[in-house]
PDB file of C-alpha atoms in Angstrom:
ATOM      1  CA  UNK M   1     -14.516   1.482 -13.763  1.00 70.00           C
ATOM      2  CA  UNK M   2     -15.081  -0.004 -10.325  1.00 79.00           C
ATOM      3  CA  UNK M   3     -11.320  -0.137  -9.644  1.00 93.00           C
ATOM      4  CA  UNK M   4     -10.262  -2.802  -7.138  1.00 96.00           C
ATOM      5  CA  UNK M   5     -13.113  -4.602  -5.405  1.00 97.00           C
ATOM      6  CA  UNK M   6     -12.626  -6.729  -2.307  1.00 97.00           C
ATOM      7  CA  UNK M   7     -15.188  -9.001  -0.690  1.00 97.00           C
ATOM      8  CA  UNK M   8     -16.211  -9.483   2.015  1.00 97.00           C
ATOM      9  CA  UNK M   9     -15.620  -6.247   3.938  1.00 96.00           C
ATOM     10  CA  UNK M  10     -15.824  -7.970   7.331  1.00 97.00           C
ATOM     11  CA  UNK M  11     -15.436 -11.604   8.372  1.00 97.00           C
ATOM     12  CA  UNK M  12     -15.227 -13.529  11.622  1.00 98.00           C
ATOM     13  CA  UNK M  13     -13.741 -17.027  11.498  1.00 97.00           C
ATOM     14  CA  UNK M  14     -13.177 -19.709  14.058  1.00 98.00           C
ATOM     15  CA  UNK M  15      -9.699 -21.158  14.420  1.00 98.00           C
ATOM     16  CA  UNK M  16      -9.163 -23.879  11.857  1.00 97.00           C
ATOM     17  CA  UNK M  17     -11.804 -22.691   9.407  1.00 97.00           C
ATOM     18  CA  UNK M  18     -10.904 -21.913   5.815  1.00 96.00           C
ATOM     19  CA  UNK M  19     -12.051 -19.083   3.633  1.00 96.00           C
ATOM     20  CA  UNK M  20     -11.222 -17.133   0.488  1.00 98.00           C
ATOM     21  CA  UNK M  21     -10.863 -13.380   0.285  1.00 98.00           C
ATOM     22  CA  UNK M  22     -11.881 -12.173  -3.132  1.00 98.00           C
ATOM     23  CA  UNK M  23     -10.149  -9.440  -5.139  1.00 98.00           C
ATOM     24  CA  UNK M  24     -11.155  -8.264  -8.592  1.00 98.00           C
ATOM     25  CA  UNK M  25      -9.981  -5.383 -10.761  1.00 97.00           C
ATOM     26  CA  UNK M  26     -11.453  -4.107 -13.995  1.00 96.00           C
ATOM     27  CA  UNK M  27      -8.503  -2.005 -15.190  1.00 94.00           C
ATOM     28  CA  UNK M  28      -6.658  -4.802 -17.034  1.00 93.00           C
ATOM     29  CA  UNK M  29      -3.681  -4.417 -14.694  1.00 94.00           C
ATOM     30  CA  UNK M  30      -0.881  -6.976 -14.931  1.00 93.00           C
ATOM     31  CA  UNK M  31       0.314  -6.639 -11.337  1.00 95.00           C
ATOM     32  CA  UNK M  32      -1.783  -7.655  -8.354  1.00 97.00           C
ATOM     33  CA  UNK M  33      -0.780  -8.158  -4.745  1.00 97.00           C
ATOM     34  CA  UNK M  34      -2.084  -8.842  -1.247  1.00 98.00           C
ATOM     35  CA  UNK M  35      -1.012  -7.019   1.912  1.00 98.00           C
ATOM     36  CA  UNK M  36      -1.935  -7.294   5.541  1.00 98.00           C
ATOM     37  CA  UNK M  37      -1.992  -4.300   7.853  1.00 97.00           C
ATOM     38  CA  UNK M  38      -1.382  -4.740  11.561  1.00 94.00           C
ATOM     39  CA  UNK M  39      -0.941  -2.092  14.274  1.00 87.00           C
ATOM     40  CA  UNK M  40       2.724  -1.295  14.731  1.00 81.00           C
ATOM     41  CA  UNK M  41       3.729  -3.443  11.741  1.00 82.00           C
ATOM     42  CA  UNK M  42       2.470  -1.365   8.842  1.00 87.00           C
ATOM     43  CA  UNK M  43       1.504  -3.041   5.569  1.00 96.00           C
ATOM     44  CA  UNK M  44       3.357  -6.201   4.661  1.00 97.00           C
ATOM     45  CA  UNK M  45       3.305  -8.075   1.365  1.00 97.00           C
ATOM     46  CA  UNK M  46       1.777 -11.568   1.466  1.00 98.00           C
ATOM     47  CA  UNK M  47       1.749 -12.724  -2.181  1.00 98.00           C
ATOM     48  CA  UNK M  48       1.950 -11.031  -5.526  1.00 97.00           C
ATOM     49  CA  UNK M  49       1.333 -11.787  -9.208  1.00 97.00           C
ATOM     50  CA  UNK M  50       2.848 -10.304 -12.359  1.00 94.00           C
ATOM     51  CA  UNK M  51       0.240 -11.801 -14.661  1.00 94.00           C
ATOM     52  CA  UNK M  52      -2.248 -14.614 -15.130  1.00 95.00           C
ATOM     53  CA  UNK M  53      -0.717 -17.922 -14.088  1.00 96.00           C
ATOM     54  CA  UNK M  54       2.262 -16.336 -12.314  1.00 97.00           C
ATOM     55  CA  UNK M  55       2.399 -15.848  -8.555  1.00 97.00           C
ATOM     56  CA  UNK M  56       5.141 -15.544  -5.968  1.00 97.00           C
ATOM     57  CA  UNK M  57       5.605 -15.124  -2.238  1.00 97.00           C
ATOM     58  CA  UNK M  58       6.056 -11.875  -0.438  1.00 96.00           C
ATOM     59  CA  UNK M  59       7.342 -11.132   3.047  1.00 94.00           C
ATOM     60  CA  UNK M  60       4.705 -13.037   5.081  1.00 96.00           C
ATOM     61  CA  UNK M  61       3.284 -15.880   2.909  1.00 97.00           C
ATOM     62  CA  UNK M  62       2.886 -18.622   5.506  1.00 96.00           C
ATOM     63  CA  UNK M  63      -0.707 -19.752   5.986  1.00 96.00           C
ATOM     64  CA  UNK M  64      -1.913 -18.215   2.727  1.00 98.00           C
ATOM     65  CA  UNK M  65      -2.345 -19.509  -0.816  1.00 97.00           C
ATOM     66  CA  UNK M  66      -3.048 -17.629  -4.017  1.00 98.00           C
ATOM     67  CA  UNK M  67      -3.751 -18.370  -7.641  1.00 96.00           C
ATOM     68  CA  UNK M  68      -4.355 -16.200 -10.649  1.00 97.00           C
ATOM     69  CA  UNK M  69      -6.296 -17.870 -13.413  1.00 97.00           C
ATOM     70  CA  UNK M  70      -7.465 -14.610 -15.002  1.00 97.00           C
ATOM     71  CA  UNK M  71      -6.070 -11.088 -15.272  1.00 96.00           C
ATOM     72  CA  UNK M  72      -9.035  -9.729 -13.306  1.00 97.00           C
ATOM     73  CA  UNK M  73      -9.106 -11.958 -10.210  1.00 98.00           C
ATOM     74  CA  UNK M  74      -6.585 -12.695  -7.480  1.00 98.00           C
ATOM     75  CA  UNK M  75      -8.160 -14.582  -4.556  1.00 98.00           C
ATOM     76  CA  UNK M  76      -6.353 -15.133  -1.250  1.00 98.00           C
ATOM     77  CA  UNK M  77      -7.052 -18.406   0.555  1.00 98.00           C
ATOM     78  CA  UNK M  78      -6.646 -19.095   4.247  1.00 97.00           C
ATOM     79  CA  UNK M  79      -6.480 -22.882   4.557  1.00 92.00           C
ATOM     80  CA  UNK M  80      -6.698 -23.158   8.356  1.00 97.00           C
ATOM     81  CA  UNK M  81      -7.278 -19.822  10.047  1.00 97.00           C
ATOM     82  CA  UNK M  82      -5.260 -18.901  13.142  1.00 97.00           C
ATOM     83  CA  UNK M  83      -5.705 -15.979  15.575  1.00 97.00           C
ATOM     84  CA  UNK M  84      -2.386 -14.575  14.282  1.00 97.00           C
ATOM     85  CA  UNK M  85      -4.123 -13.990  10.950  1.00 98.00           C
ATOM     86  CA  UNK M  86      -6.480 -11.450  12.503  1.00 98.00           C
ATOM     87  CA  UNK M  87      -5.725  -8.374  10.438  1.00 98.00           C
ATOM     88  CA  UNK M  88      -6.944  -6.013   7.750  1.00 98.00           C
ATOM     89  CA  UNK M  89      -6.206  -7.345   4.272  1.00 98.00           C
ATOM     90  CA  UNK M  90      -5.717  -5.139   1.238  1.00 98.00           C
ATOM     91  CA  UNK M  91      -5.529  -6.072  -2.417  1.00 98.00           C
ATOM     92  CA  UNK M  92      -3.743  -3.794  -4.887  1.00 97.00           C
ATOM     93  CA  UNK M  93      -3.173  -3.628  -8.623  1.00 96.00           C
ATOM     94  CA  UNK M  94      -1.009  -1.648 -11.014  1.00 94.00           C
ATOM     95  CA  UNK M  95       0.264  -1.944 -14.559  1.00 86.00           C
ATOM     96  CA  UNK M  96       3.540  -1.744 -16.399  1.00 81.00           C
ATOM     97  CA  UNK M  97       3.990   1.698 -17.859  1.00 74.00           C
ATOM     98  CA  UNK M  98       6.163   2.667 -20.785  1.00 70.00           C
ATOM     99  CA  UNK M  99       9.957   2.409 -20.615  1.00 66.00           C
ATOM    100  CA  UNK M 100       9.753   0.185 -17.528  1.00 63.00           C
ATOM    101  CA  UNK M 101       8.043   2.827 -15.430  1.00 72.00           C
ATOM    102  CA  UNK M 102       5.330   1.249 -13.353  1.00 75.00           C
ATOM    103  CA  UNK M 103       2.172   3.107 -12.491  1.00 82.00           C
ATOM    104  CA  UNK M 104       0.514   4.083  -9.252  1.00 88.00           C
ATOM    105  CA  UNK M 105      -1.012   1.283  -7.227  1.00 93.00           C
ATOM    106  CA  UNK M 106      -4.767   1.121  -6.733  1.00 95.00           C
ATOM    107  CA  UNK M 107      -6.035  -0.404  -3.506  1.00 95.00           C
ATOM    108  CA  UNK M 108      -9.287  -2.023  -2.526  1.00 96.00           C
ATOM    109  CA  UNK M 109     -11.195  -0.916   0.567  1.00 95.00           C
ATOM    110  CA  UNK M 110      -9.916  -3.830   2.615  1.00 96.00           C
ATOM    111  CA  UNK M 111     -11.273  -6.900   4.398  1.00 97.00           C
ATOM    112  CA  UNK M 112     -11.285  -6.806   8.178  1.00 97.00           C
ATOM    113  CA  UNK M 113     -10.767 -10.386   9.376  1.00 98.00           C
ATOM    114  CA  UNK M 114     -11.057 -11.598  12.942  1.00 98.00           C
ATOM    115  CA  UNK M 115     -10.084 -15.153  13.886  1.00 98.00           C
ATOM    116  CA  UNK M 116     -11.392 -16.317  17.258  1.00 97.00           C
TER     117      UNK M 116
ATOM    118  CA  UNK X   1      16.531  -6.193   2.643  1.00 90.00           C
ATOM    119  CA  UNK X   2      14.720  -2.960   1.850  1.00 93.00           C
ATOM    120  CA  UNK X   3      13.543  -1.042   4.898  1.00 95.00           C
ATOM    121  CA  UNK X   4      11.416   2.096   4.850  1.00 97.00           C
ATOM    122  CA  UNK X   5      11.206   4.488   7.781  1.00 97.00           C
ATOM    123  CA  UNK X   6       8.887   7.443   8.258  1.00 97.00           C
ATOM    124  CA  UNK X   7       9.451  10.317  10.645  1.00 93.00           C
ATOM    125  CA  UNK X   8       7.612  11.574  12.612  1.00 93.00           C
ATOM    126  CA  UNK X   9       5.178   8.846  13.608  1.00 95.00           C
ATOM    127  CA  UNK X  10       2.585  11.463  14.545  1.00 96.00           C
ATOM    128  CA  UNK X  11       2.216  15.168  13.969  1.00 96.00           C
ATOM    129  CA  UNK X  12      -0.314  17.716  15.196  1.00 97.00           C
ATOM    130  CA  UNK X  13      -0.377  21.201  13.677  1.00 97.00           C
ATOM    131  CA  UNK X  14      -2.736  24.175  13.595  1.00 97.00           C
ATOM    132  CA  UNK X  15      -4.623  24.863  10.401  1.00 98.00           C
ATOM    133  CA  UNK X  16      -2.700  26.879   7.822  1.00 97.00           C
ATOM    134  CA  UNK X  17       0.768  25.606   8.660  1.00 97.00           C
ATOM    135  CA  UNK X  18       3.118  24.240   6.036  1.00 97.00           C
ATOM    136  CA  UNK X  19       4.532  20.862   7.007  1.00 96.00           C
ATOM    137  CA  UNK X  20       7.022  18.243   5.885  1.00 97.00           C
ATOM    138  CA  UNK X  21       6.777  14.487   6.250  1.00 97.00           C
ATOM    139  CA  UNK X  22       9.921  12.423   5.886  1.00 97.00           C
ATOM    140  CA  UNK X  23      10.557   8.998   4.398  1.00 98.00           C
ATOM    141  CA  UNK X  24      13.871   7.150   4.138  1.00 98.00           C
ATOM    142  CA  UNK X  25      14.771   3.832   2.508  1.00 98.00           C
ATOM    143  CA  UNK X  26      17.870   1.664   2.664  1.00 97.00           C
ATOM    144  CA  UNK X  27      18.200   0.318  -0.906  1.00 94.00           C
ATOM    145  CA  UNK X  28      18.312   2.793  -3.789  1.00 92.00           C
ATOM    146  CA  UNK X  29      17.385   0.128  -6.378  1.00 91.00           C
ATOM    147  CA  UNK X  30      13.740   1.154  -6.657  1.00 91.00           C
ATOM    148  CA  UNK X  31      11.326   1.598  -9.557  1.00 89.00           C
ATOM    149  CA  UNK X  32       9.486   4.447  -7.921  1.00 93.00           C
ATOM    150  CA  UNK X  33       8.328   5.896  -4.630  1.00 96.00           C
ATOM    151  CA  UNK X  34       4.680   6.502  -3.852  1.00 96.00           C
ATOM    152  CA  UNK X  35       2.930   8.538  -1.192  1.00 98.00           C
ATOM    153  CA  UNK X  36      -0.500   7.370  -0.035  1.00 97.00           C
ATOM    154  CA  UNK X  37      -3.186   8.730   2.220  1.00 97.00           C
ATOM    155  CA  UNK X  38      -5.253   6.464   4.477  1.00 96.00           C
ATOM    156  CA  UNK X  39      -8.323   7.630   6.357  1.00 95.00           C
ATOM    157  CA  UNK X  40      -9.434   5.610   9.406  1.00 91.00           C
ATOM    158  CA  UNK X  41     -11.088   2.342   8.409  1.00 89.00           C
ATOM    159  CA  UNK X  42     -10.500   3.008   4.716  1.00 91.00           C
ATOM    160  CA  UNK X  43      -8.227   1.849   1.938  1.00 92.00           C
ATOM    161  CA  UNK X  44      -5.183   3.642   0.571  1.00 95.00           C
ATOM    162  CA  UNK X  45      -5.417   6.484  -1.911  1.00 94.00           C
ATOM    163  CA  UNK X  46      -2.411   7.321  -4.071  1.00 94.00           C
ATOM    164  CA  UNK X  47      -1.307  10.938  -3.733  1.00 97.00           C
ATOM    165  CA  UNK X  48       1.911  11.182  -5.698  1.00 97.00           C
ATOM    166  CA  UNK X  49       4.212   8.840  -7.558  1.00 95.00           C
ATOM    167  CA  UNK X  50       7.841   9.734  -8.280  1.00 94.00           C
ATOM    168  CA  UNK X  51       9.620   7.574 -10.823  1.00 92.00           C
ATOM    169  CA  UNK X  52      13.196   6.624  -9.930  1.00 91.00           C
ATOM    170  CA  UNK X  53      14.525   8.983 -12.633  1.00 90.00           C
ATOM    171  CA  UNK X  54      12.544  11.955 -11.337  1.00 92.00           C
ATOM    172  CA  UNK X  55      13.338  14.408  -8.545  1.00 95.00           C
ATOM    173  CA  UNK X  56       9.888  15.685  -7.601  1.00 96.00           C
ATOM    174  CA  UNK X  57       6.182  15.664  -8.319  1.00 96.00           C
ATOM    175  CA  UNK X  58       3.498  18.198  -7.483  1.00 97.00           C
ATOM    176  CA  UNK X  59      -0.251  17.944  -7.128  1.00 96.00           C
ATOM    177  CA  UNK X  60      -2.132  20.954  -5.815  1.00 97.00           C
ATOM    178  CA  UNK X  61      -0.859  21.746  -2.307  1.00 98.00           C
ATOM    179  CA  UNK X  62       1.304  18.625  -2.251  1.00 98.00           C
ATOM    180  CA  UNK X  63       4.901  18.377  -3.370  1.00 98.00           C
ATOM    181  CA  UNK X  64       7.017  15.266  -3.075  1.00 97.00           C
ATOM    182  CA  UNK X  65      10.752  15.058  -3.662  1.00 97.00           C
ATOM    183  CA  UNK X  66      13.037  12.083  -4.162  1.00 97.00           C
ATOM    184  CA  UNK X  67      16.773  11.804  -3.570  1.00 96.00           C
ATOM    185  CA  UNK X  68      17.630   8.247  -4.515  1.00 94.00           C
ATOM    186  CA  UNK X  69      21.328   8.557  -3.726  1.00 93.00           C
ATOM    187  CA  UNK X  70      20.648   9.457  -0.108  1.00 95.00           C
ATOM    188  CA  UNK X  71      17.568   7.237   0.185  1.00 97.00           C
ATOM    189  CA  UNK X  72      15.198  10.026   1.132  1.00 97.00           C
ATOM    190  CA  UNK X  73      11.856  11.462   0.144  1.00 98.00           C
ATOM    191  CA  UNK X  74       9.827  14.299   1.595  1.00 98.00           C
ATOM    192  CA  UNK X  75       6.158  15.159   1.270  1.00 98.00           C
ATOM    193  CA  UNK X  76       5.467  18.856   1.628  1.00 98.00           C
ATOM    194  CA  UNK X  77       1.913  19.960   2.416  1.00 98.00           C
ATOM    195  CA  UNK X  78       1.234  23.659   2.001  1.00 98.00           C
ATOM    196  CA  UNK X  79      -1.397  25.578   3.938  1.00 98.00           C
ATOM    197  CA  UNK X  80      -2.688  22.543   5.831  1.00 98.00           C
ATOM    198  CA  UNK X  81      -6.437  22.086   6.369  1.00 98.00           C
ATOM    199  CA  UNK X  82      -8.433  19.942   8.824  1.00 97.00           C
ATOM    200  CA  UNK X  83      -9.425  17.766   5.869  1.00 97.00           C
ATOM    201  CA  UNK X  84      -5.761  16.801   5.493  1.00 98.00           C
ATOM    202  CA  UNK X  85      -5.968  14.857   8.758  1.00 98.00           C
ATOM    203  CA  UNK X  86      -5.136  11.235   7.931  1.00 98.00           C
ATOM    204  CA  UNK X  87      -2.271   8.770   7.979  1.00 97.00           C
ATOM    205  CA  UNK X  88       0.307   9.309   5.251  1.00 98.00           C
ATOM    206  CA  UNK X  89       2.261   6.307   4.014  1.00 97.00           C
ATOM    207  CA  UNK X  90       5.261   6.168   1.755  1.00 97.00           C
ATOM    208  CA  UNK X  91       6.184   3.046  -0.169  1.00 97.00           C
ATOM    209  CA  UNK X  92       9.016   2.095  -2.496  1.00 96.00           C
ATOM    210  CA  UNK X  93       8.264  -0.153  -5.421  1.00 93.00           C
ATOM    211  CA  UNK X  94      10.449  -3.003  -6.592  1.00 89.00           C
ATOM    212  CA  UNK X  95      10.083  -5.438  -9.461  1.00 86.00           C
ATOM    213  CA  UNK X  96       6.640  -6.917 -10.039  1.00 87.00           C
ATOM    214  CA  UNK X  97       4.735  -4.088  -8.437  1.00 89.00           C
ATOM    215  CA  UNK X  98       5.854  -5.073  -4.954  1.00 93.00           C
ATOM    216  CA  UNK X  99       5.549  -2.270  -2.419  1.00 95.00           C
ATOM    217  CA  UNK X 100       7.541  -1.913   0.796  1.00 96.00           C
ATOM    218  CA  UNK X 101       5.808   0.476   3.178  1.00 97.00           C
ATOM    219  CA  UNK X 102       6.906   2.709   5.986  1.00 97.00           C
ATOM    220  CA  UNK X 103       4.918   2.720   9.224  1.00 96.00           C
ATOM    221  CA  UNK X 104       3.176   5.955   8.357  1.00 96.00           C
ATOM    222  CA  UNK X 105       2.808   9.435   9.818  1.00 97.00           C
ATOM    223  CA  UNK X 106      -0.493  10.178  11.543  1.00 97.00           C
ATOM    224  CA  UNK X 107      -1.333  13.821  10.836  1.00 98.00           C
ATOM    225  CA  UNK X 108      -3.851  15.873  12.763  1.00 98.00           C
ATOM    226  CA  UNK X 109      -4.647  19.407  11.601  1.00 98.00           C
ATOM    227  CA  UNK X 110      -6.497  21.404  14.236  1.00 97.00           C
ATOM    228  CA  UNK X 111      -9.007  24.118  13.212  1.00 96.00           C
TER     229      UNK X 111
END
């Protein structure tokens, strides 16, 4: 298993450009989520999904869109990049364990995004 | 709103010391609590997961405890080694796999 794969690893955007951060997992996990990590702010949840076709907002969703058409993929779209979106982005997945006990989260290696 | 706090923010110890990292959370309605390790420029690696019904978990030199009623968890690292140097993050999990993270403890173990 490759686990959680994020692409690209690094990206520089100009203000106003759009792009999609890709996230794929090959573990058949129901849950997937996106976080951003900023100095002094820790990791904060952007969007999450509990299964194909179901997504919802996290703590900091503004400026980002998501969709989940398959169990494996959960792309994050920046429609019009802003300098405030300069950050390191992490995708994570986990699955529903027995008796309502969820499992450990697996994280991708991150995408370092700079918006100039 | 769930808030997670980690103390201390940074810790420097000589090799061989036993150490304790602290994590507190404000809402006891959690599915589980997870401890992660993050090396500079890398992703997060899960170290231990404690389900809400459990009190502790152990893996090698690591032991994590959970007291849901008081909103506290500790990560105990025995006989620390320079290779343990990293940032340690705790996170509580709510419905849907959502994680709320603390700010982390940056650990440095000196040879």
